[in-house]
mmCIF file of C-alpha atoms in Angstrom:
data_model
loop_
_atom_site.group_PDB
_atom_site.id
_atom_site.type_symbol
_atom_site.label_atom_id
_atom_site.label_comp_id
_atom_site.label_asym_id
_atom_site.label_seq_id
_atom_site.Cartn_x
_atom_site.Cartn_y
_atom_site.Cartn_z
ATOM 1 C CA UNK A 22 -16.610 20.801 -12.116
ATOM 2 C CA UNK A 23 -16.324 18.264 -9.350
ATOM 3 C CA UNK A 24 -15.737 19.286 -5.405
ATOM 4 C CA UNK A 25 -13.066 18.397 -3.741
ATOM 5 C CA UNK A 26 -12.571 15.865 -1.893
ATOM 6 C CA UNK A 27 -11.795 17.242 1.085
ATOM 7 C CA UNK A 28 -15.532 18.260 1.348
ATOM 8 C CA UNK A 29 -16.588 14.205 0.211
ATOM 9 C CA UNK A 30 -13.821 13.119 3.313
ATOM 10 C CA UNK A 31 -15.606 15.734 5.640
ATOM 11 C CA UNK A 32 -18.819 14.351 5.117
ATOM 12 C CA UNK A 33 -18.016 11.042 5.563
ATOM 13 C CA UNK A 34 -16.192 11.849 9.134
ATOM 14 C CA UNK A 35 -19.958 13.415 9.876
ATOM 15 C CA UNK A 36 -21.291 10.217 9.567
ATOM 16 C CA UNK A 37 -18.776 7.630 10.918
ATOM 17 C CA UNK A 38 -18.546 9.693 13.958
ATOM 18 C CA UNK A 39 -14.908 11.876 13.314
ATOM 19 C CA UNK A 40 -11.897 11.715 11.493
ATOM 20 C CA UNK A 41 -10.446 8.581 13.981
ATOM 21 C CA UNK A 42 -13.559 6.812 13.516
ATOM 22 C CA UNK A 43 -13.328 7.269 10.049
ATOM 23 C CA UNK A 44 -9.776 5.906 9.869
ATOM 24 C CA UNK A 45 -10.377 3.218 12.125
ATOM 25 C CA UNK A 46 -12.510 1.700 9.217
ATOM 26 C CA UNK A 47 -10.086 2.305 6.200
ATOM 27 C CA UNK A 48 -7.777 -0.524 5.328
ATOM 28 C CA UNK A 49 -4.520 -0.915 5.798
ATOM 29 C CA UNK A 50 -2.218 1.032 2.897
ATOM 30 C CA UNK A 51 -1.447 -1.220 0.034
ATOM 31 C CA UNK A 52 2.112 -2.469 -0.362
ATOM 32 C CA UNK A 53 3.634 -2.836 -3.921
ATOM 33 C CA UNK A 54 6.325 -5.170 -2.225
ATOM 34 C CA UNK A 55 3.877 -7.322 -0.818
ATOM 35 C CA UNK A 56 1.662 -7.883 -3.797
ATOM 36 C CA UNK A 57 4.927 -8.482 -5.653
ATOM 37 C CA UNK A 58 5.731 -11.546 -3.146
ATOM 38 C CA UNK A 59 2.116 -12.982 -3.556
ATOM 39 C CA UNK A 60 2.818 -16.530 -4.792
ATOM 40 C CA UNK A 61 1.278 -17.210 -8.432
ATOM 41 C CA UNK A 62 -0.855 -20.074 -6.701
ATOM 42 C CA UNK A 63 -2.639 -17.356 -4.307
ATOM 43 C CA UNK A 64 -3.806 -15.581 -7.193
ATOM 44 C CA UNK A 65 -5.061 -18.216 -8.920
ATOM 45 C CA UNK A 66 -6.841 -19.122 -5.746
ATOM 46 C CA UNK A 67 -8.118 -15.610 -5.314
ATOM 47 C CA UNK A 68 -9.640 -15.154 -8.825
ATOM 48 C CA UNK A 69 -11.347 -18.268 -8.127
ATOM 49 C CA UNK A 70 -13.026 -17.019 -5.355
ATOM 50 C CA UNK A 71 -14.165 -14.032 -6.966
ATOM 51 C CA UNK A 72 -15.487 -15.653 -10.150
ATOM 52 C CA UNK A 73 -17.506 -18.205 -7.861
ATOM 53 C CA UNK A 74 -18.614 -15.684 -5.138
ATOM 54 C CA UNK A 75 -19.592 -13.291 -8.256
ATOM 55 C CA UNK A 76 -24.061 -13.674 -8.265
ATOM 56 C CA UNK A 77 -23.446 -16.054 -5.640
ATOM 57 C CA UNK A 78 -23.321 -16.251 -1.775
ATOM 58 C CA UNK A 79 -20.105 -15.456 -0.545
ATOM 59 C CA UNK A 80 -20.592 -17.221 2.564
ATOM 60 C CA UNK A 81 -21.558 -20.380 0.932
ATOM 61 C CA UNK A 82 -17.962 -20.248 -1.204
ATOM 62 C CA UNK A 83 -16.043 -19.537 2.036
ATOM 63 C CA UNK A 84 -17.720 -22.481 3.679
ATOM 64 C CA UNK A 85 -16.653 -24.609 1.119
ATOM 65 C CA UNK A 86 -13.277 -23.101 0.451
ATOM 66 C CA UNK A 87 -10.971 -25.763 2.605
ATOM 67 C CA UNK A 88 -12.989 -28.097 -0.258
ATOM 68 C CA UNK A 89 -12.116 -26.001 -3.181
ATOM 69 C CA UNK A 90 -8.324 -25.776 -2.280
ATOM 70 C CA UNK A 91 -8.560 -29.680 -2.373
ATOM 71 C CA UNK A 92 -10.266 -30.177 -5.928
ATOM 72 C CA UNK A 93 -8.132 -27.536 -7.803
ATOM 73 C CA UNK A 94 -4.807 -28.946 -6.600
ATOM 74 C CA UNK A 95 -4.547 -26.266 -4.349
ATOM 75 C CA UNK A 96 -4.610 -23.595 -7.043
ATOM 76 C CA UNK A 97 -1.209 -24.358 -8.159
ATOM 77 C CA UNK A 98 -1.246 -22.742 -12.226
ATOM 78 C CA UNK A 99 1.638 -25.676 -13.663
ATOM 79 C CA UNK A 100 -0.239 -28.799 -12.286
ATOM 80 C CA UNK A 101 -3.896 -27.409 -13.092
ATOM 81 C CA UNK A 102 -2.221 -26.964 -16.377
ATOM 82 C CA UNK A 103 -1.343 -29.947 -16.916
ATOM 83 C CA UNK A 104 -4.575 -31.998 -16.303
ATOM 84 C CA UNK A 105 -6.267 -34.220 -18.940
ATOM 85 C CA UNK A 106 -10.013 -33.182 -19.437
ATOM 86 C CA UNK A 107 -11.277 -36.132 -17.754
ATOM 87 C CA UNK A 108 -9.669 -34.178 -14.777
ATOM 88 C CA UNK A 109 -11.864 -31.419 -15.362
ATOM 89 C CA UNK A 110 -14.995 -33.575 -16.511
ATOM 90 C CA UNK A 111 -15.202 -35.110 -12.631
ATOM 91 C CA UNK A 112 -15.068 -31.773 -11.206
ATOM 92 C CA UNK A 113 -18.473 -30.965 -12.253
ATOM 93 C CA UNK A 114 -20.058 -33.784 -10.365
ATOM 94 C CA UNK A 115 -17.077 -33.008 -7.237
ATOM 95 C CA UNK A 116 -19.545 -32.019 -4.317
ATOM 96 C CA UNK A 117 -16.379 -30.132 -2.592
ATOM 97 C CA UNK A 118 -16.979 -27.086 -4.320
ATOM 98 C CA UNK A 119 -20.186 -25.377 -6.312
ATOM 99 C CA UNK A 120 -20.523 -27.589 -9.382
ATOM 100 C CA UNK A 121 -20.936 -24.525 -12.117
ATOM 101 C CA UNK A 122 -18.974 -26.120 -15.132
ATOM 102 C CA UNK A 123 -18.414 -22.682 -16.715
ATOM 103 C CA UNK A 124 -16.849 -21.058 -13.582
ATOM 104 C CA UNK A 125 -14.778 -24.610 -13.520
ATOM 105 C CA UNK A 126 -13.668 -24.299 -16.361
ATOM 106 C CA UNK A 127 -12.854 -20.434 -15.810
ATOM 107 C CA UNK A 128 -10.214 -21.588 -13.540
ATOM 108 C CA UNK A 129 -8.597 -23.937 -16.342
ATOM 109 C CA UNK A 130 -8.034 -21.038 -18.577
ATOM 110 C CA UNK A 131 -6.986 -18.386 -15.568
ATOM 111 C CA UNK A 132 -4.339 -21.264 -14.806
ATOM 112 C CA UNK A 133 -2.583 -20.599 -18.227
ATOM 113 C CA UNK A 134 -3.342 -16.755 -17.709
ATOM 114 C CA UNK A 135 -1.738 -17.373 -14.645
ATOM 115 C CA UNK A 136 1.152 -19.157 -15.911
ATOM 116 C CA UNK A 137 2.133 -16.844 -19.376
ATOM 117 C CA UNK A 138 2.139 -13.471 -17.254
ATOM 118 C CA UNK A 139 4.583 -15.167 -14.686
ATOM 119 C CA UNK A 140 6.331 -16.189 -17.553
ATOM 120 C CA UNK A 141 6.679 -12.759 -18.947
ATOM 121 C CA UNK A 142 7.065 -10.856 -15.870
ATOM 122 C CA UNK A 143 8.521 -13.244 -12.800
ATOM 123 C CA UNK A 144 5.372 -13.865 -11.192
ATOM 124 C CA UNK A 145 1.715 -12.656 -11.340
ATOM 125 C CA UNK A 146 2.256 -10.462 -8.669
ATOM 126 C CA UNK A 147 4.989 -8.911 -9.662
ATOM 127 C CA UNK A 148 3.048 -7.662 -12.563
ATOM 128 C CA UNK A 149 0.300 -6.802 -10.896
ATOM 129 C CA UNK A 150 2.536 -4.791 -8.427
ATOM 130 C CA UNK A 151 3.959 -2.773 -11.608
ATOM 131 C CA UNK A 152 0.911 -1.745 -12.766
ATOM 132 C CA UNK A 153 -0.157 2.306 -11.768
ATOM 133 C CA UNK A 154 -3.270 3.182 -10.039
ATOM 134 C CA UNK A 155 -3.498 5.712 -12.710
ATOM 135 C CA UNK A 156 -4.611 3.138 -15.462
ATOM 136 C CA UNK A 157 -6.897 0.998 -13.397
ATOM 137 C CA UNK A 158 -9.125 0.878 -16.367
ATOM 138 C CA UNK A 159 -6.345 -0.461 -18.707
ATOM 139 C CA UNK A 160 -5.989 -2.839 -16.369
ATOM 140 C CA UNK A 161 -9.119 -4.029 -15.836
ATOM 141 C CA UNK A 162 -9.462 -4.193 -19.578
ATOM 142 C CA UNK A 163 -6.557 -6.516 -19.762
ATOM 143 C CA UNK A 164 -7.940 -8.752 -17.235
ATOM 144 C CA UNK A 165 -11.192 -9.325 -19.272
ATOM 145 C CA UNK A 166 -9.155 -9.871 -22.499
ATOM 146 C CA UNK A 167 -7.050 -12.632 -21.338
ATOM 147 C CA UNK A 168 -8.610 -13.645 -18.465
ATOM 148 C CA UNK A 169 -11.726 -15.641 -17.971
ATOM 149 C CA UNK A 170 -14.680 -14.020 -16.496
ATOM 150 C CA UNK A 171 -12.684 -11.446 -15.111
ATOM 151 C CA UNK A 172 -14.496 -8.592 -16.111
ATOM 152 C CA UNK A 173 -16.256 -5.738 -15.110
ATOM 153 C CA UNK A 174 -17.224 -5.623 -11.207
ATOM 154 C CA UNK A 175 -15.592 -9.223 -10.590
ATOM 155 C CA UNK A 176 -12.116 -7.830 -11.869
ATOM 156 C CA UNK A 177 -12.231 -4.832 -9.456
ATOM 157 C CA UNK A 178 -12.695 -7.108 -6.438
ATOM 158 C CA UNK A 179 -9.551 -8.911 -7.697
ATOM 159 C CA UNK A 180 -7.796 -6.294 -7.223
ATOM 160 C CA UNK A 181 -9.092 -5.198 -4.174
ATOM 161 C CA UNK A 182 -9.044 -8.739 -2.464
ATOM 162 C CA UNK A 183 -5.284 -8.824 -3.973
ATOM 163 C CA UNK A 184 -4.046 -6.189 -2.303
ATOM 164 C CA UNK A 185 -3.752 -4.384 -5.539
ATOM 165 C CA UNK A 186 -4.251 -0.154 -5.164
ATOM 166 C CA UNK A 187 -7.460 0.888 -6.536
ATOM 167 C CA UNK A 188 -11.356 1.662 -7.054
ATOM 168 C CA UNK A 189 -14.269 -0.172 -6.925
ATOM 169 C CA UNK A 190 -17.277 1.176 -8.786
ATOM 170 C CA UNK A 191 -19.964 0.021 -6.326
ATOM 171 C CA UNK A 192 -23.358 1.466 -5.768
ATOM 172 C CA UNK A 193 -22.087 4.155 -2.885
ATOM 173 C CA UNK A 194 -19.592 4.975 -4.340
ATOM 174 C CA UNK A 195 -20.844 6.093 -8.229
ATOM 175 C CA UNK A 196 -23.435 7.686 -5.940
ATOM 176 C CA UNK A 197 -20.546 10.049 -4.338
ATOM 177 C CA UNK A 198 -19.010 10.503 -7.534
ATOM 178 C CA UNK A 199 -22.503 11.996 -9.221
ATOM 179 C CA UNK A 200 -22.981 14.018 -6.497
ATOM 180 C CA UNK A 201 -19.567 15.164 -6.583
ATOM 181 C CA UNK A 202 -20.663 16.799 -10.192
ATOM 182 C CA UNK A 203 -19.585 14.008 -12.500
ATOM 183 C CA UNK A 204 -21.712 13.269 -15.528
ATOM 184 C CA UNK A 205 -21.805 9.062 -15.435
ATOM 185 C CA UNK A 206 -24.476 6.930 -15.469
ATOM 186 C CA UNK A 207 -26.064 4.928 -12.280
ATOM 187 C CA UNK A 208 -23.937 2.104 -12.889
ATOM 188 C CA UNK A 209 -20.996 1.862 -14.598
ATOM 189 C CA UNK A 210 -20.488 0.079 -17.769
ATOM 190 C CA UNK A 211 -19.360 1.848 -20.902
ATOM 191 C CA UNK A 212 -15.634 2.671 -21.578
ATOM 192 C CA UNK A 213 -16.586 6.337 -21.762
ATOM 193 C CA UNK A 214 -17.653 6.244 -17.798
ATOM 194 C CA UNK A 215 -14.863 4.305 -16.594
ATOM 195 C CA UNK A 216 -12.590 7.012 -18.381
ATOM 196 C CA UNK A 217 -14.321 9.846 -16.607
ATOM 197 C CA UNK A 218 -14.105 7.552 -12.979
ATOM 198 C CA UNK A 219 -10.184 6.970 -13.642
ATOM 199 C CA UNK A 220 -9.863 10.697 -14.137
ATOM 200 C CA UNK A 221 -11.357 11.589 -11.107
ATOM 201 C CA UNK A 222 -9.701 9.138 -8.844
ATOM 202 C CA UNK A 223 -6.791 10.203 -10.338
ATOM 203 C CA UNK A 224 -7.440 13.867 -9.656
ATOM 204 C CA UNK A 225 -8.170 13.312 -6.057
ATOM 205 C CA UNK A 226 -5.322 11.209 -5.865
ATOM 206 C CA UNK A 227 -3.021 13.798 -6.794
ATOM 207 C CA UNK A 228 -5.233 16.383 -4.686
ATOM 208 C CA UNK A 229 -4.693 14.079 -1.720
ATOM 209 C CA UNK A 230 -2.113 12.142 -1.808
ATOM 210 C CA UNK A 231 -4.204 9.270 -0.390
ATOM 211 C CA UNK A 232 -4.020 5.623 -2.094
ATOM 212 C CA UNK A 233 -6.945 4.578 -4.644
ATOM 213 C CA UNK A 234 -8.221 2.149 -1.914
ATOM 214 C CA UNK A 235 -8.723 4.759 0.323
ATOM 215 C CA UNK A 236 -10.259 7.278 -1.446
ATOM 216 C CA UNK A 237 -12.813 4.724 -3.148
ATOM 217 C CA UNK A 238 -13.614 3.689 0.596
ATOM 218 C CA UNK A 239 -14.200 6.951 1.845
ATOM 219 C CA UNK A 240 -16.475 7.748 -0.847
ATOM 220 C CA UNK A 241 -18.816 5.195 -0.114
ATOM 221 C CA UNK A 242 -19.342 5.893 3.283
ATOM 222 C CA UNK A 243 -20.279 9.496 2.590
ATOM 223 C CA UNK A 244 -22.912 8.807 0.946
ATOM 224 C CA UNK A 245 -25.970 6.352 0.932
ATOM 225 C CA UNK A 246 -27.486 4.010 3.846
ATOM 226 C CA UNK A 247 -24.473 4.575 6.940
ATOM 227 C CA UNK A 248 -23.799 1.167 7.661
ATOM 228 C CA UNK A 249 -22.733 -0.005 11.597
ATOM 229 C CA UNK A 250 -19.114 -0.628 12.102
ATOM 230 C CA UNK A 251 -20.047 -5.045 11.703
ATOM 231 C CA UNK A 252 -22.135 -4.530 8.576
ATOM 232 C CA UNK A 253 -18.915 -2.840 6.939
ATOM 233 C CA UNK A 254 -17.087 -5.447 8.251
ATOM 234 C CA UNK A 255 -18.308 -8.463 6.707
ATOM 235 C CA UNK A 256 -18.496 -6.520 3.214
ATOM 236 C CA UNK A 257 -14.930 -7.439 3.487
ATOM 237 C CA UNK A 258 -13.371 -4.279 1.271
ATOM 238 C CA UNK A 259 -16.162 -5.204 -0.915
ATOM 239 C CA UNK A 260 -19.052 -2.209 -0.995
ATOM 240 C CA UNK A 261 -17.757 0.988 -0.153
#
């Protein structure tokens, strides 16, 4: 039996100096409408910057990112599509962006990805913008299938950096959710504890009423080393 998360949201007003403070440092609300205007080239872009800043530096990738919206056509999925491998071949050696030929080559294959769900669905945000909160995990799963190197924590910062309404499974925030009372291991891996994390986000969703994003963010800071307002601000959405 978990608590509820009134008692997590308390805490973390406790430490963030009251329930303003606290909301001062939450995110804006994801819109459905706007993800479903977000132009199929902008999430190709974005999935490229995740893949690349994923073990990496993220401020070396953002100093180089005017570079890597020259060498990948500006991240537009039909062109990209359409280049020969020799195309692909110079891009390892193109000192615009970080020469790692798999994570090049990741954005060859996320350009068809790209490219068969706007097919299906409109655009890629419009499927994205579809998709419920409540099945993050099926989701996520989906994204690793047919996407390349889009799994585990690198497809939850998709999401997040999309605009996209849900969780992130960082350090702070499994930390909340086994002190809340739920039985999952330090980091989360296994099907089995991504099943019990979607249930409880779901739970305090419903308990709520408060987006995915929100909750997940509030979590973090209730728990763990109580980072200044700047530190949280240059994780960018990204750890709590």
């Amino acid at each position: 039996m978990t608590i509820p998360f009134k008692t997590i949201r308390s805490r973390a007003e406790k430490r963030k100096g009251g329930a303003k403070a606290l909301q001062a440092l939450l995110p804006p609300k994801p819109e459905a409408k706007a993800l479903a205007r977000l132009g199929d080239d902008r999430a190709l872009a974005e999935m490229t910057r995740r893949v690349f800043s994923a073990g990496f530096a993220w401020s070396v990738i953002e100093a180089k990112w005017a570079g890597f919206e020259q060498a990948f056509l500006k991240f537009e999925p039909g062109r990209l599509s359409l280049e020969p491998d020799e195309f692909w071949d110079a891009l390892i050696k193109d000192a615009r962006i970080v020469r790692n030929g798999a994570k090049i080559m990741s954005v060859r294959a996320n350009a068809s990805f790209v490219r068969e769900v706007a097919k299906e669905h409109g655009s890629f945000g419009k499927w994205l913008a579809k998709w419920p909160s409540s099945d993050q995990i099926g989701l996520l799963e989906l994204l690793a299938k047919r996407g390349s190197r889009l799994g585990g924590n690198t497809g939850q910062m998709l999401l997040r950096f999309l605009g996209w309404d849900g969780f992130v499974t960082s350090k702070d925030v499994v930390a909340c959710l086994r002190d809340s009372g739920l039985d999952v291991a330090e980091a989360i891996t296994s099907k089995r504890d991504l099943a019990k994390v979607q249930a409880q986000f779901n739970a305090w969703a419903e308990e709520t009423g408060l987006p995915y994003t929100h909750l997940s963010r509030i979590c973090g800071m209730s728990i763990g080393e109580n980072y200044g307002t700047d530190t949280l601000a240059r994780f960018v959405d990204g750890e709590a």
